[in-house]
């Protein structure tokens, strides 16, 4: 039931404050001083001792894995590799017994992810799953796992499942960092507090949807679009581009902003919308110079910025503001305006938003 919404996708975007809190509720202790991932309790010593963590997935789930790579390496200091399941399963990867392999899948039925997981299992790795659909094939195949509590996702374009995946992966990264003594209790509790604050901050982004719609109107006839981000916001750029291309059929590419000079800058002209995802993080100045490079070539900048960032206000053609947060959780906020932007553009172009052409909700054949 779509309720008052025109499409399931829009309904699911608006559900995110609730689905994120449903996903962390019960996993953060009431006094907010610890994270407990019930499904992983028995295997947590093995995860803490892992030599390496390999995360596999496809599409949006692969983007969530990239966020986790940055989080786990920065805070828990465990080497992480992220792979497309379709590559991993066929490329004869080196897997050792001390490795932990985490499969991420909303549906829990993606054929490549399931096959990759079985292959890693046969090599003796500990296999974990982060799935949304309870009792799905991937959930059943894994040694242990954590469910995302996003509820049924009907729109083919994944929205609330992505933010739920990032929520679980963030909790895992923070807990692992604490267990490995890489962060102290005070910092751990600060990260937990940042996570708890996300739903309310998301509400303020969602309230701004009419403005996002007016910006979408300006760019709905674009032929191409470029999405740029750095650090935790690089996967958000990839995800924003994927949303736009899958539902509006506009050709969009996501890039690490630092890679722009190595090719994509050749595309920039006065017809190209360039969506820049920024936050007040250590990459901020670098992102500013990327924006200047685009402006010098007359590209149109649509910037996702932290509220009150007046510096970028002057440079960007259009701005989507998000509340300030710690960089470790910024992906959960910055992705939402991009979901709405893609949604409104697709609706204005007359596309079938919930059932885009050629796509299936779960890809059970390779
Ligand atoms: O069910 P899964 O998470 O395994 O699905 C993976 C991809 O097929 C999926 O994320 C796809 O890319 C979505 N349509 C993206 O919106």
mmCIF file of C-alpha atoms and ligand atoms in Angstrom:
data_model
loop_
_atom_site.group_PDB
_atom_site.id
_atom_site.type_symbol
_atom_site.label_atom_id
_atom_site.label_comp_id
_atom_site.label_asym_id
_atom_site.label_seq_id
_atom_site.Cartn_x
_atom_site.Cartn_y
_atom_site.Cartn_z
ATOM 1 C CA UNK A 1 0.000 0.000 0.000
ATOM 2 C CA UNK A 2 1.482 3.320 -1.110
ATOM 3 C CA UNK A 3 -0.596 5.315 1.373
ATOM 4 C CA UNK A 4 -0.582 8.997 0.427
ATOM 5 C CA UNK A 5 2.455 8.647 -1.807
ATOM 6 C CA UNK A 6 2.423 8.508 -5.609
ATOM 7 C CA UNK A 7 5.038 5.788 -5.747
ATOM 8 C CA UNK A 8 6.552 3.156 -3.490
ATOM 9 C CA UNK A 9 9.960 4.717 -4.022
ATOM 10 C CA UNK A 10 8.820 8.023 -2.556
ATOM 11 C CA UNK A 11 7.143 6.266 0.350
ATOM 12 C CA UNK A 12 10.312 4.297 1.021
ATOM 13 C CA UNK A 13 12.481 7.432 0.901
ATOM 14 C CA UNK A 14 10.218 9.032 3.487
ATOM 15 C CA UNK A 15 10.289 5.950 5.703
ATOM 16 C CA UNK A 16 14.015 6.248 6.296
ATOM 17 C CA UNK A 17 13.966 8.034 9.662
ATOM 18 C CA UNK A 18 11.923 5.105 10.928
ATOM 19 C CA UNK A 19 13.753 2.307 9.125
ATOM 20 C CA UNK A 20 17.122 3.554 10.346
ATOM 21 C CA UNK A 21 15.906 3.693 13.944
ATOM 22 C CA UNK A 22 14.246 0.282 13.540
ATOM 23 C CA UNK A 23 17.607 -1.008 12.366
ATOM 24 C CA UNK A 24 19.630 0.333 15.292
ATOM 25 C CA UNK A 25 16.966 -0.070 17.974
ATOM 26 C CA UNK A 26 17.704 -3.053 20.183
ATOM 27 C CA UNK A 27 21.319 -2.971 19.053
ATOM 28 C CA UNK A 28 22.330 0.100 21.007
ATOM 29 C CA UNK A 29 22.169 -0.353 24.783
ATOM 30 C CA UNK A 30 19.609 1.923 26.523
ATOM 31 C CA UNK A 31 22.341 3.889 28.267
ATOM 32 C CA UNK A 32 23.975 4.353 24.858
ATOM 33 C CA UNK A 33 27.363 3.108 25.934
ATOM 34 C CA UNK A 34 27.546 -0.066 23.851
ATOM 35 C CA UNK A 35 26.448 -1.771 20.645
ATOM 36 C CA UNK A 36 25.276 -5.372 20.763
ATOM 37 C CA UNK A 37 24.786 -7.211 17.480
ATOM 38 C CA UNK A 38 22.842 -10.222 18.703
ATOM 39 C CA UNK A 39 23.340 -12.327 15.575
ATOM 40 C CA UNK A 40 27.113 -11.917 15.756
ATOM 41 C CA UNK A 41 27.764 -12.497 19.467
ATOM 42 C CA UNK A 42 29.111 -16.023 19.032
ATOM 43 C CA UNK A 43 31.384 -15.147 16.128
ATOM 44 C CA UNK A 44 32.535 -11.716 17.292
ATOM 45 C CA UNK A 45 35.856 -12.992 18.709
ATOM 46 C CA UNK A 46 36.610 -14.373 15.235
ATOM 47 C CA UNK A 47 35.684 -11.076 13.579
ATOM 48 C CA UNK A 48 37.854 -9.173 16.047
ATOM 49 C CA UNK A 49 40.771 -11.470 15.249
ATOM 50 C CA UNK A 50 40.254 -11.381 11.469
ATOM 51 C CA UNK A 51 43.287 -10.743 9.300
ATOM 52 C CA UNK A 52 41.111 -9.332 6.596
ATOM 53 C CA UNK A 53 37.474 -8.622 5.865
ATOM 54 C CA UNK A 54 36.112 -9.054 2.361
ATOM 55 C CA UNK A 55 32.738 -7.515 1.604
ATOM 56 C CA UNK A 56 30.784 -8.590 -1.460
ATOM 57 C CA UNK A 57 27.591 -7.356 -3.055
ATOM 58 C CA UNK A 58 26.072 -5.942 -6.236
ATOM 59 C CA UNK A 59 24.670 -2.548 -7.179
ATOM 60 C CA UNK A 60 23.538 -0.476 -4.234
ATOM 61 C CA UNK A 61 24.642 -3.161 -1.776
ATOM 62 C CA UNK A 62 28.149 -2.846 -3.195
ATOM 63 C CA UNK A 63 27.999 0.895 -2.525
ATOM 64 C CA UNK A 64 27.072 0.220 1.107
ATOM 65 C CA UNK A 65 30.091 -2.095 1.252
ATOM 66 C CA UNK A 66 32.362 0.739 0.104
ATOM 67 C CA UNK A 67 31.153 2.941 2.963
ATOM 68 C CA UNK A 68 31.980 0.059 5.308
ATOM 69 C CA UNK A 69 35.475 -0.307 3.867
ATOM 70 C CA UNK A 70 36.277 3.287 4.747
ATOM 71 C CA UNK A 71 34.713 2.993 8.222
ATOM 72 C CA UNK A 72 36.320 -0.306 9.202
ATOM 73 C CA UNK A 73 39.766 0.661 7.975
ATOM 74 C CA UNK A 74 39.657 4.114 9.568
ATOM 75 C CA UNK A 75 38.288 3.120 12.958
ATOM 76 C CA UNK A 76 38.907 -0.610 13.457
ATOM 77 C CA UNK A 77 42.155 -0.766 11.422
ATOM 78 C CA UNK A 78 41.371 -4.114 9.798
ATOM 79 C CA UNK A 79 42.226 -4.427 6.095
ATOM 80 C CA UNK A 80 39.052 -4.534 4.005
ATOM 81 C CA UNK A 81 38.458 -5.456 0.405
ATOM 82 C CA UNK A 82 35.224 -4.743 -1.391
ATOM 83 C CA UNK A 83 34.321 -6.729 -4.461
ATOM 84 C CA UNK A 84 31.511 -7.107 -6.917
ATOM 85 C CA UNK A 85 30.145 -10.573 -6.244
ATOM 86 C CA UNK A 86 30.111 -11.260 -9.984
ATOM 87 C CA UNK A 87 33.868 -10.682 -10.200
ATOM 88 C CA UNK A 88 34.806 -12.306 -6.934
ATOM 89 C CA UNK A 89 33.128 -15.599 -7.725
ATOM 90 C CA UNK A 90 34.989 -16.168 -10.966
ATOM 91 C CA UNK A 91 38.411 -14.607 -10.478
ATOM 92 C CA UNK A 92 39.987 -17.258 -8.243
ATOM 93 C CA UNK A 93 40.509 -14.940 -5.263
ATOM 94 C CA UNK A 94 42.885 -15.867 -2.462
ATOM 95 C CA UNK A 95 40.868 -16.664 0.633
ATOM 96 C CA UNK A 96 42.365 -17.829 3.923
ATOM 97 C CA UNK A 97 40.790 -19.349 6.976
ATOM 98 C CA UNK A 98 41.304 -16.190 9.034
ATOM 99 C CA UNK A 99 39.311 -14.143 6.535
ATOM 100 C CA UNK A 100 35.811 -12.928 7.215
ATOM 101 C CA UNK A 101 33.541 -12.560 4.197
ATOM 102 C CA UNK A 102 30.451 -10.386 4.531
ATOM 103 C CA UNK A 103 27.740 -10.609 1.889
ATOM 104 C CA UNK A 104 25.385 -7.672 1.611
ATOM 105 C CA UNK A 105 22.052 -8.143 -0.090
ATOM 106 C CA UNK A 106 18.670 -6.530 0.354
ATOM 107 C CA UNK A 107 16.792 -9.432 -1.228
ATOM 108 C CA UNK A 108 19.119 -12.150 -0.022
ATOM 109 C CA UNK A 109 18.521 -13.813 -3.393
ATOM 110 C CA UNK A 110 21.044 -12.205 -5.749
ATOM 111 C CA UNK A 111 22.534 -15.107 -7.706
ATOM 112 C CA UNK A 112 26.090 -13.784 -7.952
ATOM 113 C CA UNK A 113 26.250 -12.861 -4.266
ATOM 114 C CA UNK A 114 24.936 -16.258 -3.225
ATOM 115 C CA UNK A 115 27.406 -18.103 -5.448
ATOM 116 C CA UNK A 116 30.333 -15.948 -4.273
ATOM 117 C CA UNK A 117 29.409 -16.691 -0.696
ATOM 118 C CA UNK A 118 29.262 -20.437 -1.249
ATOM 119 C CA UNK A 119 32.645 -20.324 -2.904
ATOM 120 C CA UNK A 120 34.198 -18.407 0.036
ATOM 121 C CA UNK A 121 32.580 -20.823 2.470
ATOM 122 C CA UNK A 122 34.179 -23.777 0.715
ATOM 123 C CA UNK A 123 37.591 -22.127 1.291
ATOM 124 C CA UNK A 124 37.030 -22.017 5.053
ATOM 125 C CA UNK A 125 36.290 -18.319 5.604
ATOM 126 C CA UNK A 126 33.759 -17.188 8.189
ATOM 127 C CA UNK A 127 30.702 -16.111 6.208
ATOM 128 C CA UNK A 128 28.406 -13.346 7.431
ATOM 129 C CA UNK A 129 25.307 -11.873 5.875
ATOM 130 C CA UNK A 130 23.583 -8.527 6.028
ATOM 131 C CA UNK A 131 20.193 -9.067 4.423
ATOM 132 C CA UNK A 132 16.831 -7.386 4.564
ATOM 133 C CA UNK A 133 14.604 -10.311 3.653
ATOM 134 C CA UNK A 134 14.301 -12.661 6.604
ATOM 135 C CA UNK A 135 14.916 -16.317 5.777
ATOM 136 C CA UNK A 136 16.278 -15.510 2.299
ATOM 137 C CA UNK A 137 18.780 -17.832 0.599
ATOM 138 C CA UNK A 138 21.823 -15.727 1.530
ATOM 139 C CA UNK A 139 20.643 -15.374 5.126
ATOM 140 C CA UNK A 140 20.306 -19.152 5.348
ATOM 141 C CA UNK A 141 23.668 -19.878 3.747
ATOM 142 C CA UNK A 142 25.728 -17.700 6.121
ATOM 143 C CA UNK A 143 27.316 -18.736 9.435
ATOM 144 C CA UNK A 144 25.856 -15.683 11.174
ATOM 145 C CA UNK A 145 24.469 -12.293 10.299
ATOM 146 C CA UNK A 146 22.534 -9.178 11.056
ATOM 147 C CA UNK A 147 19.222 -8.299 9.467
ATOM 148 C CA UNK A 148 18.470 -4.801 8.309
ATOM 149 C CA UNK A 149 15.014 -3.853 9.533
ATOM 150 C CA UNK A 150 14.024 -1.711 6.571
ATOM 151 C CA UNK A 151 10.751 -3.566 5.992
ATOM 152 C CA UNK A 152 9.676 -4.720 2.547
ATOM 153 C CA UNK A 153 11.238 -2.637 -0.194
ATOM 154 C CA UNK A 154 9.102 -2.599 -3.331
ATOM 155 C CA UNK A 155 10.628 0.133 -5.494
ATOM 156 C CA UNK A 156 13.242 -1.421 -7.754
ATOM 157 C CA UNK A 157 15.569 1.472 -6.924
ATOM 158 C CA UNK A 158 16.926 0.687 -3.498
ATOM 159 C CA UNK A 159 16.643 3.550 -0.985
ATOM 160 C CA UNK A 160 15.708 2.577 2.554
ATOM 161 C CA UNK A 161 17.548 -0.735 2.223
ATOM 162 C CA UNK A 162 20.758 1.172 1.449
ATOM 163 C CA UNK A 163 20.550 3.394 4.514
ATOM 164 C CA UNK A 164 19.662 0.375 6.668
ATOM 165 C CA UNK A 165 22.690 -1.501 5.309
ATOM 166 C CA UNK A 166 24.944 1.466 6.048
ATOM 167 C CA UNK A 167 23.452 1.634 9.556
ATOM 168 C CA UNK A 168 24.266 -2.009 10.302
ATOM 169 C CA UNK A 169 27.733 -1.729 8.787
ATOM 170 C CA UNK A 170 28.441 1.411 10.813
ATOM 171 C CA UNK A 171 27.399 -0.320 14.038
ATOM 172 C CA UNK A 172 29.637 -3.224 13.107
ATOM 173 C CA UNK A 173 32.579 -0.922 12.353
ATOM 174 C CA UNK A 174 32.162 1.030 15.608
ATOM 175 C CA UNK A 175 31.824 -2.134 17.701
ATOM 176 C CA UNK A 176 34.828 -3.715 16.021
ATOM 177 C CA UNK A 177 36.906 -0.586 16.597
ATOM 178 C CA UNK A 178 36.019 -0.692 20.291
ATOM 179 C CA UNK A 179 36.660 -4.424 20.653
ATOM 180 C CA UNK A 180 40.037 -4.023 19.007
ATOM 181 C CA UNK A 181 40.836 -1.094 21.337
ATOM 182 C CA UNK A 182 41.409 1.234 18.402
ATOM 183 C CA UNK A 183 39.006 3.804 19.842
ATOM 184 C CA UNK A 184 38.305 4.739 23.455
ATOM 185 C CA UNK A 185 34.953 4.603 25.246
ATOM 186 C CA UNK A 186 34.368 8.335 24.915
ATOM 187 C CA UNK A 187 34.836 8.345 21.143
ATOM 188 C CA UNK A 188 32.714 5.180 20.857
ATOM 189 C CA UNK A 189 29.843 6.817 22.704
ATOM 190 C CA UNK A 190 30.180 9.926 20.550
ATOM 191 C CA UNK A 191 29.811 7.773 17.400
ATOM 192 C CA UNK A 192 26.790 6.016 18.907
ATOM 193 C CA UNK A 193 25.256 9.409 19.694
ATOM 194 C CA UNK A 194 25.858 10.564 16.108
ATOM 195 C CA UNK A 195 24.030 7.488 14.846
ATOM 196 C CA UNK A 196 21.098 8.047 17.207
ATOM 197 C CA UNK A 197 20.764 11.619 15.922
ATOM 198 C CA UNK A 198 20.373 10.599 12.277
ATOM 199 C CA UNK A 199 16.584 10.024 12.103
ATOM 200 C CA UNK A 200 15.748 13.501 13.381
ATOM 201 C CA UNK A 201 18.226 15.117 11.010
ATOM 202 C CA UNK A 202 16.725 13.137 8.139
ATOM 203 C CA UNK A 203 13.308 14.546 8.956
ATOM 204 C CA UNK A 204 14.602 18.040 8.294
ATOM 205 C CA UNK A 205 15.980 16.954 4.898
ATOM 206 C CA UNK A 206 12.673 15.342 3.957
ATOM 207 C CA UNK A 207 10.713 18.462 4.912
ATOM 208 C CA UNK A 208 12.750 20.243 2.230
ATOM 209 C CA UNK A 209 11.460 17.996 -0.576
ATOM 210 C CA UNK A 210 9.502 20.727 -2.444
ATOM 211 C CA UNK A 211 12.730 22.643 -2.957
ATOM 212 C CA UNK A 212 14.525 19.542 -4.246
ATOM 213 C CA UNK A 213 11.656 19.178 -6.705
ATOM 214 C CA UNK A 214 12.190 22.712 -8.046
ATOM 215 C CA UNK A 215 15.879 21.952 -8.603
ATOM 216 C CA UNK A 216 14.947 18.691 -10.344
ATOM 217 C CA UNK A 217 12.734 20.686 -12.716
ATOM 218 C CA UNK A 218 15.798 22.667 -13.854
ATOM 219 C CA UNK A 219 17.823 19.589 -14.714
ATOM 220 C CA UNK A 220 15.191 17.135 -15.920
ATOM 221 C CA UNK A 221 16.232 17.424 -19.574
ATOM 222 C CA UNK A 222 19.911 16.715 -18.964
ATOM 223 C CA UNK A 223 21.479 14.090 -21.180
ATOM 224 C CA UNK A 224 24.384 13.298 -18.872
ATOM 225 C CA UNK A 225 25.265 13.981 -15.263
ATOM 226 C CA UNK A 226 28.394 13.608 -13.196
ATOM 227 C CA UNK A 227 28.408 12.882 -9.447
ATOM 228 C CA UNK A 228 31.524 13.552 -7.408
ATOM 229 C CA UNK A 229 32.478 12.853 -3.807
ATOM 230 C CA UNK A 230 35.471 11.974 -1.662
ATOM 231 C CA UNK A 231 35.999 9.718 1.332
ATOM 232 C CA UNK A 232 32.727 8.487 2.810
ATOM 233 C CA UNK A 233 30.911 10.537 0.220
ATOM 234 C CA UNK A 234 32.520 8.847 -2.780
ATOM 235 C CA UNK A 235 30.155 5.851 -2.447
ATOM 236 C CA UNK A 236 27.314 8.356 -2.053
ATOM 237 C CA UNK A 237 28.277 9.888 -5.408
ATOM 238 C CA UNK A 238 28.181 6.404 -6.969
ATOM 239 C CA UNK A 239 24.811 5.725 -5.382
ATOM 240 C CA UNK A 240 23.357 9.071 -6.478
ATOM 241 C CA UNK A 241 24.430 8.398 -10.062
ATOM 242 C CA UNK A 242 23.001 4.869 -9.990
ATOM 243 C CA UNK A 243 19.636 6.173 -8.737
ATOM 244 C CA UNK A 244 19.441 8.747 -11.514
ATOM 245 C CA UNK A 245 20.418 6.368 -14.279
ATOM 246 C CA UNK A 246 18.207 3.483 -13.264
ATOM 247 C CA UNK A 247 14.965 5.411 -12.905
ATOM 248 C CA UNK A 248 15.307 8.424 -15.230
ATOM 249 C CA UNK A 249 17.524 6.815 -17.917
ATOM 250 C CA UNK A 250 19.799 9.863 -17.873
ATOM 251 C CA UNK A 251 23.371 8.727 -18.305
ATOM 252 C CA UNK A 252 25.055 9.455 -14.987
ATOM 253 C CA UNK A 253 28.472 8.595 -13.674
ATOM 254 C CA UNK A 254 29.762 8.658 -10.152
ATOM 255 C CA UNK A 255 33.432 9.402 -9.591
ATOM 256 C CA UNK A 256 35.851 9.947 -6.770
ATOM 257 C CA UNK A 257 36.284 13.715 -7.099
ATOM 258 C CA UNK A 258 40.063 13.387 -7.275
ATOM 259 C CA UNK A 259 39.717 11.287 -10.406
ATOM 260 C CA UNK A 260 37.959 14.071 -12.291
ATOM 261 C CA UNK A 261 41.177 15.359 -13.797
ATOM 262 C CA UNK A 262 41.978 11.921 -15.115
ATOM 263 C CA UNK A 263 39.218 11.839 -17.681
ATOM 264 C CA UNK A 264 35.716 12.981 -16.801
ATOM 265 C CA UNK A 265 36.642 16.666 -16.768
ATOM 266 C CA UNK A 266 36.658 16.427 -20.567
ATOM 267 C CA UNK A 267 32.867 16.093 -20.404
ATOM 268 C CA UNK A 268 32.320 19.364 -18.557
ATOM 269 C CA UNK A 269 30.546 22.103 -20.509
ATOM 270 C CA UNK A 270 27.609 24.418 -19.865
ATOM 271 C CA UNK A 271 25.179 21.546 -20.399
ATOM 272 C CA UNK A 272 26.572 19.207 -17.796
ATOM 273 C CA UNK A 273 25.075 19.060 -14.310
ATOM 274 C CA UNK A 274 27.754 18.098 -11.807
ATOM 275 C CA UNK A 275 26.464 16.948 -8.455
ATOM 276 C CA UNK A 276 29.093 17.421 -5.777
ATOM 277 C CA UNK A 277 28.568 15.707 -2.437
ATOM 278 C CA UNK A 278 30.388 17.541 0.344
ATOM 279 C CA UNK A 279 30.569 17.717 4.116
ATOM 280 C CA UNK A 280 32.638 19.646 6.597
ATOM 281 C CA UNK A 281 35.233 16.894 6.697
ATOM 282 C CA UNK A 282 38.940 16.643 6.031
ATOM 283 C CA UNK A 283 38.301 16.623 2.280
ATOM 284 C CA UNK A 284 36.371 19.871 2.245
ATOM 285 C CA UNK A 285 39.075 22.117 0.736
ATOM 286 C CA UNK A 286 39.810 19.562 -1.954
ATOM 287 C CA UNK A 287 36.146 19.408 -2.899
ATOM 288 C CA UNK A 288 36.067 23.203 -3.124
ATOM 289 C CA UNK A 289 38.880 23.140 -5.644
ATOM 290 C CA UNK A 290 37.121 20.455 -7.666
ATOM 291 C CA UNK A 291 34.075 22.736 -7.800
ATOM 292 C CA UNK A 292 36.231 25.637 -9.003
ATOM 293 C CA UNK A 293 37.603 23.430 -11.765
ATOM 294 C CA UNK A 294 34.084 22.588 -12.926
ATOM 295 C CA UNK A 295 32.930 26.223 -12.706
ATOM 296 C CA UNK A 296 35.913 27.369 -14.763
ATOM 297 C CA UNK A 297 34.563 25.147 -17.539
ATOM 298 C CA UNK A 298 30.997 26.435 -17.128
ATOM 299 C CA UNK A 299 29.555 23.236 -15.661
ATOM 300 C CA UNK A 300 26.467 23.533 -13.460
ATOM 301 C CA UNK A 301 27.128 22.656 -9.837
ATOM 302 C CA UNK A 302 24.490 21.094 -7.653
ATOM 303 C CA UNK A 303 26.126 20.778 -4.256
ATOM 304 C CA UNK A 304 25.073 18.744 -1.256
ATOM 305 C CA UNK A 305 26.472 20.798 1.614
ATOM 306 C CA UNK A 306 26.405 21.046 5.377
ATOM 307 C CA UNK A 307 23.862 23.573 6.622
ATOM 308 C CA UNK A 308 25.385 27.003 6.999
ATOM 309 C CA UNK A 309 28.220 26.341 4.538
ATOM 310 C CA UNK A 310 28.226 29.793 3.002
ATOM 311 C CA UNK A 311 31.451 29.206 1.122
ATOM 312 C CA UNK A 312 29.885 26.711 -1.236
ATOM 313 C CA UNK A 313 26.648 28.700 -1.421
ATOM 314 C CA UNK A 314 28.485 31.298 -3.511
ATOM 315 C CA UNK A 315 30.022 28.772 -5.857
ATOM 316 C CA UNK A 316 27.173 26.354 -6.486
ATOM 317 C CA UNK A 317 24.251 26.894 -8.851
ATOM 318 C CA UNK A 318 21.975 24.883 -6.578
ATOM 319 C CA UNK A 319 22.363 23.659 -3.030
ATOM 320 C CA UNK A 320 20.899 20.799 -1.024
ATOM 321 C CA UNK A 321 21.615 21.436 2.632
ATOM 322 C CA UNK A 322 21.928 18.648 5.183
ATOM 323 C CA UNK A 323 22.360 19.043 8.952
ATOM 324 C CA UNK A 324 25.870 18.840 10.331
ATOM 325 C CA UNK A 325 27.040 15.404 11.461
ATOM 326 C CA UNK A 326 30.224 13.521 12.171
ATOM 327 C CA UNK A 327 31.834 12.423 8.846
ATOM 328 C CA UNK A 328 31.442 8.759 9.897
ATOM 329 C CA UNK A 329 27.661 8.997 9.523
ATOM 330 C CA UNK A 330 27.426 11.669 6.812
ATOM 331 C CA UNK A 331 26.630 9.147 4.054
ATOM 332 C CA UNK A 332 23.278 8.438 5.735
ATOM 333 C CA UNK A 333 22.239 12.066 5.365
ATOM 334 C CA UNK A 334 23.811 13.144 2.093
ATOM 335 C CA UNK A 335 22.360 10.293 0.050
ATOM 336 C CA UNK A 336 18.765 11.282 0.762
ATOM 337 C CA UNK A 337 18.578 14.527 -1.267
ATOM 338 C CA UNK A 338 20.080 12.552 -4.164
ATOM 339 C CA UNK A 339 17.364 9.900 -3.891
ATOM 340 C CA UNK A 340 14.710 12.621 -4.036
ATOM 341 C CA UNK A 341 16.462 14.453 -6.874
ATOM 342 C CA UNK A 342 16.516 11.283 -8.993
ATOM 343 C CA UNK A 343 12.932 10.506 -8.056
ATOM 344 C CA UNK A 344 11.524 13.878 -9.113
ATOM 345 C CA UNK A 345 13.503 13.951 -12.344
ATOM 346 C CA UNK A 346 12.234 10.479 -13.268
ATOM 347 C CA UNK A 347 8.626 11.444 -12.495
ATOM 348 C CA UNK A 348 8.939 14.628 -14.590
ATOM 349 C CA UNK A 349 10.300 12.589 -17.485
ATOM 350 C CA UNK A 350 7.291 10.291 -17.289
ATOM 351 C CA UNK A 351 9.304 7.230 -16.295
ATOM 352 C CA UNK A 352 7.940 4.240 -14.455
ATOM 353 C CA UNK A 353 9.763 4.968 -11.219
ATOM 354 C CA UNK A 354 8.881 1.825 -9.285
ATOM 355 C CA UNK A 355 9.417 -0.542 -12.205
ATOM 356 C CA UNK A 356 12.155 0.857 -14.419
ATOM 357 C CA UNK A 357 12.623 -0.823 -17.777
ATOM 358 C CA UNK A 358 14.888 -3.874 -17.997
ATOM 359 C CA UNK A 359 15.362 -4.137 -14.225
ATOM 360 C CA UNK A 360 14.128 -6.625 -11.658
ATOM 361 C CA UNK A 361 13.918 -6.170 -7.915
ATOM 362 C CA UNK A 362 15.915 -9.247 -7.270
ATOM 363 C CA UNK A 363 18.401 -10.551 -9.788
ATOM 364 C CA UNK A 364 18.223 -14.295 -9.369
ATOM 365 C CA UNK A 365 20.011 -15.127 -12.614
ATOM 366 C CA UNK A 366 23.551 -14.067 -13.378
HETATM 367 O O1 LIG B 1 19.040 -7.592 -3.332
HETATM 368 P P1 LIG B 1 20.439 -7.105 -3.511
HETATM 369 O O2 LIG B 1 20.820 -6.083 -2.489
HETATM 370 O O3 LIG B 1 21.441 -8.237 -3.554
HETATM 371 O O4 LIG B 1 20.454 -6.403 -4.907
HETATM 372 C C1 LIG B 1 21.632 -5.891 -5.465
HETATM 373 C C2 LIG B 1 21.343 -5.038 -6.674
HETATM 374 O O5 LIG B 1 20.685 -5.768 -7.664
HETATM 375 C C3 LIG B 1 20.504 -3.808 -6.327
HETATM 376 O O6 LIG B 1 21.088 -3.037 -5.318
HETATM 377 C C4 LIG B 1 20.286 -2.910 -7.558
HETATM 378 O O7 LIG B 1 21.500 -2.346 -7.965
HETATM 379 C C5 LIG B 1 19.240 -1.855 -7.249
HETATM 380 N N1 LIG B 1 18.277 -1.781 -8.328
HETATM 381 C C6 LIG B 1 19.821 -0.494 -7.046
HETATM 382 O O8 LIG B 1 18.861 0.479 -6.798
#
